[in-house]
Amino acid sequence: MRRIDQAVMRPFRYLGRLLGTGVAFAFIFFGGGVLAITLLPVLATFPGRREKRARLAIHRAFRIYIASLRLLKLIELRTYGLEKLGGATGRMMVANHPTLLDVVLLIAVIPNAQCIIKHQLWDHRFLGPLMRAAGYIRNDLPPDELVAACRQAFDEGDCLIIFPEGTRTVPGAKLRFRRGFANLAIMTGVPLQPVTITCDPPTLIKGESWWKLPPRTPLFKVSVGDFLDPALYTNCEYRSLSARRLVRVLEAHYAKLL
């Protein structure tokens, strides 16, 4: 009898998760616009850096957002090593990128997170005002301006979130990191802190529509690793060689964990 009841209820549970997921996505896009025109103008009236306050507001909003997803049973979340983020300042958070939710998860656990965002988001109708108010860094800046913006973020104690793949992981493909993060780390000398993200069963992956839900609630795991000093990889004759070496080290690190 119990099996019959479960079979009858399964489509209704799926529809509930589908509706909840749709509402969650709508909140990300439209909620960002609402936040930009309501809370952020109020924060701008207080003394201090407007961008810092905006990023802190986004951090808190994302914490509430993730808590809501967990409460609605849309995701499960387990975190490991968050104590390593205590007093985190001026470092590069390097993470793999399996799902669309990764940046939200990271900003939710890192209060002073800075991001390099796609220029399309900077000009987005709903999210653009929020991106600009937070002072996130556009990815289409000239190289010297991009490096200068990142260096300023580190000097101000921000933690810069970097996805070395440049886009979400292709399911089943071997991780391939671009060298941009390695060159930036070597030029600035800031410590790297690897973060590993997994999702089981996979959802919100590259090339898959958001409404294609897995058969059960996905479990996200976010694990913060130990520091990696880029100075250990700067003894090559050319910076390009040091960057390649650092990329290989990080790729091997994630290949072992994933």
mmCIF file of N, CA, C and O in Angstrom, residues 96-133:
data_model
loop_
_atom_site.group_PDB
_atom_site.id
_atom_site.type_symbol
_atom_site.label_atom_id
_atom_site.label_comp_id
_atom_site.label_asym_id
_atom_site.label_seq_id
_atom_site.Cartn_x
_atom_site.Cartn_y
_atom_site.Cartn_z
ATOM 1 N N ASN A 96 36.006 24.901 -8.975
ATOM 2 C CA ASN A 96 35.446 24.253 -10.162
ATOM 3 C C ASN A 96 34.006 24.735 -10.347
ATOM 4 O O ASN A 96 33.437 25.400 -9.463
ATOM 5 N N HIS A 97 33.414 24.423 -11.484
ATOM 6 C CA HIS A 97 32.148 25.091 -11.841
ATOM 7 C C HIS A 97 31.161 24.089 -12.455
ATOM 8 O O HIS A 97 30.820 24.189 -13.635
ATOM 9 N N PRO A 98 30.623 23.160 -11.654
ATOM 10 C CA PRO A 98 29.735 22.145 -12.226
ATOM 11 C C PRO A 98 28.309 22.612 -12.498
ATOM 12 O O PRO A 98 27.633 22.049 -13.359
ATOM 13 N N THR A 99 27.800 23.634 -11.764
ATOM 14 C CA THR A 99 26.390 23.989 -11.882
ATOM 15 C C THR A 99 26.188 25.501 -11.972
ATOM 16 O O THR A 99 27.096 26.291 -11.695
ATOM 17 N N LEU A 100 24.961 25.869 -12.303
ATOM 18 C CA LEU A 100 24.603 27.277 -12.424
ATOM 19 C C LEU A 100 24.517 27.961 -11.064
ATOM 20 O O LEU A 100 24.537 29.192 -10.984
ATOM 21 N N LEU A 101 24.449 27.171 -9.994
ATOM 22 C CA LEU A 101 24.247 27.725 -8.661
ATOM 23 C C LEU A 101 25.561 28.017 -7.938
ATOM 24 O O LEU A 101 25.557 28.560 -6.832
ATOM 25 N N ASP A 102 26.689 27.708 -8.541
ATOM 26 C CA ASP A 102 27.980 27.761 -7.844
ATOM 27 C C ASP A 102 28.314 29.141 -7.286
ATOM 28 O O ASP A 102 28.721 29.284 -6.136
ATOM 29 N N VAL A 103 28.172 30.174 -8.106
ATOM 30 C CA VAL A 103 28.560 31.510 -7.649
ATOM 31 C C VAL A 103 27.652 31.974 -6.513
ATOM 32 O O VAL A 103 28.102 32.661 -5.589
ATOM 33 N N VAL A 104 26.381 31.583 -6.546
ATOM 34 C CA VAL A 104 25.466 31.939 -5.458
ATOM 35 C C VAL A 104 25.905 31.267 -4.165
ATOM 36 O O VAL A 104 25.930 31.892 -3.094
ATOM 37 N N LEU A 105 26.283 30.000 -4.246
ATOM 38 C CA LEU A 105 26.755 29.276 -3.066
ATOM 39 C C LEU A 105 28.000 29.934 -2.476
ATOM 40 O O LEU A 105 28.107 30.106 -1.252
ATOM 41 N N LEU A 106 28.943 30.314 -3.337
ATOM 42 C CA LEU A 106 30.195 30.891 -2.855
ATOM 43 C C LEU A 106 29.983 32.268 -2.234
ATOM 44 O O LEU A 106 30.537 32.573 -1.176
ATOM 45 N N ILE A 107 29.192 33.107 -2.890
ATOM 46 C CA ILE A 107 28.937 34.430 -2.320
ATOM 47 C C ILE A 107 28.187 34.303 -1.000
ATOM 48 O O ILE A 107 28.386 35.103 -0.080
ATOM 49 N N ALA A 108 27.350 33.277 -0.871
ATOM 50 C CA ALA A 108 26.601 33.067 0.369
ATOM 51 C C ALA A 108 27.504 32.734 1.547
ATOM 52 O O ALA A 108 27.155 33.025 2.701
ATOM 53 N N VAL A 109 28.672 32.136 1.297
ATOM 54 C CA VAL A 109 29.559 31.749 2.399
ATOM 55 C C VAL A 109 30.765 32.679 2.542
ATOM 56 O O VAL A 109 31.519 32.560 3.504
ATOM 57 N N ILE A 110 30.953 33.615 1.586
ATOM 58 C CA ILE A 110 32.084 34.542 1.632
ATOM 59 C C ILE A 110 31.544 35.964 1.744
ATOM 60 O O ILE A 110 31.060 36.522 0.755
ATOM 61 N N PRO A 111 31.614 36.599 2.906
ATOM 62 C CA PRO A 111 31.015 37.934 3.081
ATOM 63 C C PRO A 111 31.627 39.015 2.202
ATOM 64 O O PRO A 111 30.926 39.901 1.735
ATOM 65 N N ASN A 112 32.939 38.953 1.985
ATOM 66 C CA ASN A 112 33.614 40.026 1.231
ATOM 67 C C ASN A 112 34.042 39.540 -0.152
ATOM 68 O O ASN A 112 35.161 39.750 -0.591
ATOM 69 N N ALA A 113 33.105 38.873 -0.845
ATOM 70 C CA ALA A 113 33.417 38.297 -2.150
ATOM 71 C C ALA A 113 33.379 39.351 -3.248
ATOM 72 O O ALA A 113 32.473 40.177 -3.305
ATOM 73 N N GLN A 114 34.379 39.303 -4.104
ATOM 74 C CA GLN A 114 34.421 40.096 -5.330
ATOM 75 C C GLN A 114 34.392 39.109 -6.493
ATOM 76 O O GLN A 114 34.864 37.971 -6.369
ATOM 77 N N CYS A 115 33.819 39.508 -7.620
ATOM 78 C CA CYS A 115 33.658 38.599 -8.748
ATOM 79 C C CYS A 115 34.067 39.271 -10.048
ATOM 80 O O CYS A 115 33.931 40.488 -10.204
ATOM 81 N N ILE A 116 34.536 38.449 -10.972
ATOM 82 C CA ILE A 116 34.699 38.878 -12.359
ATOM 83 C C ILE A 116 33.487 38.344 -13.117
ATOM 84 O O ILE A 116 33.289 37.131 -13.198
ATOM 85 N N ILE A 117 32.655 39.245 -13.636
ATOM 86 C CA ILE A 117 31.395 38.833 -14.236
ATOM 87 C C ILE A 117 31.415 39.034 -15.746
ATOM 88 O O ILE A 117 32.177 39.843 -16.280
ATOM 89 N N LYS A 118 30.577 38.277 -16.427
ATOM 90 C CA LYS A 118 30.418 38.465 -17.863
ATOM 91 C C LYS A 118 29.854 39.858 -18.137
ATOM 92 O O LYS A 118 28.982 40.329 -17.423
ATOM 93 N N HIS A 119 30.359 40.493 -19.180
ATOM 94 C CA HIS A 119 29.904 41.857 -19.460
ATOM 95 C C HIS A 119 28.417 41.914 -19.783
ATOM 96 O O HIS A 119 27.777 42.945 -19.610
ATOM 97 N N GLN A 120 27.839 40.769 -20.229
ATOM 98 C CA GLN A 120 26.405 40.755 -20.508
ATOM 99 C C GLN A 120 25.595 40.997 -19.234
ATOM 100 O O GLN A 120 24.527 41.619 -19.279
ATOM 101 N N LEU A 121 26.100 40.495 -18.083
ATOM 102 C CA LEU A 121 25.394 40.728 -16.826
ATOM 103 C C LEU A 121 25.463 42.191 -16.415
ATOM 104 O O LEU A 121 24.537 42.720 -15.794
ATOM 105 N N TRP A 122 26.583 42.845 -16.727
ATOM 106 C CA TRP A 122 26.756 44.257 -16.384
ATOM 107 C C TRP A 122 25.666 45.108 -17.048
ATOM 108 O O TRP A 122 25.187 46.091 -16.483
ATOM 109 N N ASP A 123 25.263 44.706 -18.245
ATOM 110 C CA ASP A 123 24.265 45.452 -19.003
ATOM 111 C C ASP A 123 22.880 44.806 -18.961
ATOM 112 O O ASP A 123 21.979 45.223 -19.682
ATOM 113 N N HIS A 124 22.715 43.771 -18.117
ATOM 114 C CA HIS A 124 21.445 43.056 -18.036
ATOM 115 C C HIS A 124 20.345 43.983 -17.520
ATOM 116 O O HIS A 124 20.569 44.810 -16.630
ATOM 117 N N ARG A 125 19.143 43.818 -18.071
ATOM 118 C CA ARG A 125 18.032 44.708 -17.717
ATOM 119 C C ARG A 125 17.711 44.671 -16.225
ATOM 120 O O ARG A 125 17.450 45.714 -15.613
ATOM 121 N N PHE A 126 17.713 43.477 -15.632
ATOM 122 C CA PHE A 126 17.332 43.341 -14.230
ATOM 123 C C PHE A 126 18.536 43.254 -13.299
ATOM 124 O O PHE A 126 18.548 43.853 -12.226
ATOM 125 N N LEU A 127 19.555 42.493 -13.709
ATOM 126 C CA LEU A 127 20.711 42.281 -12.836
ATOM 127 C C LEU A 127 21.773 43.361 -12.980
ATOM 128 O O LEU A 127 22.590 43.542 -12.076
ATOM 129 N N GLY A 128 21.771 44.078 -14.102
ATOM 130 C CA GLY A 128 22.793 45.084 -14.350
ATOM 131 C C GLY A 128 22.930 46.123 -13.246
ATOM 132 O O GLY A 128 24.047 46.390 -12.781
ATOM 133 N N PRO A 129 21.826 46.742 -12.781
ATOM 134 C CA PRO A 129 21.956 47.743 -11.714
ATOM 135 C C PRO A 129 22.604 47.178 -10.448
ATOM 136 O O PRO A 129 23.380 47.868 -9.785
ATOM 137 N N LEU A 130 22.319 45.908 -10.147
ATOM 138 C CA LEU A 130 22.904 45.278 -8.965
ATOM 139 C C LEU A 130 24.398 45.033 -9.168
ATOM 140 O O LEU A 130 25.208 45.263 -8.255
ATOM 141 N N MET A 131 24.781 44.576 -10.368
ATOM 142 C CA MET A 131 26.186 44.316 -10.666
ATOM 143 C C MET A 131 27.004 45.603 -10.576
ATOM 144 O O MET A 131 28.120 45.623 -10.032
ATOM 145 N N ARG A 132 26.440 46.679 -11.098
ATOM 146 C CA ARG A 132 27.157 47.958 -11.105
ATOM 147 C C ARG A 132 27.252 48.547 -9.697
ATOM 148 O O ARG A 132 28.293 49.089 -9.307
ATOM 149 N N ALA A 133 26.167 48.420 -8.926
ATOM 150 C CA ALA A 133 26.183 48.941 -7.556
ATOM 151 C C ALA A 133 27.198 48.204 -6.698
ATOM 152 O O ALA A 133 27.843 48.799 -5.821
#
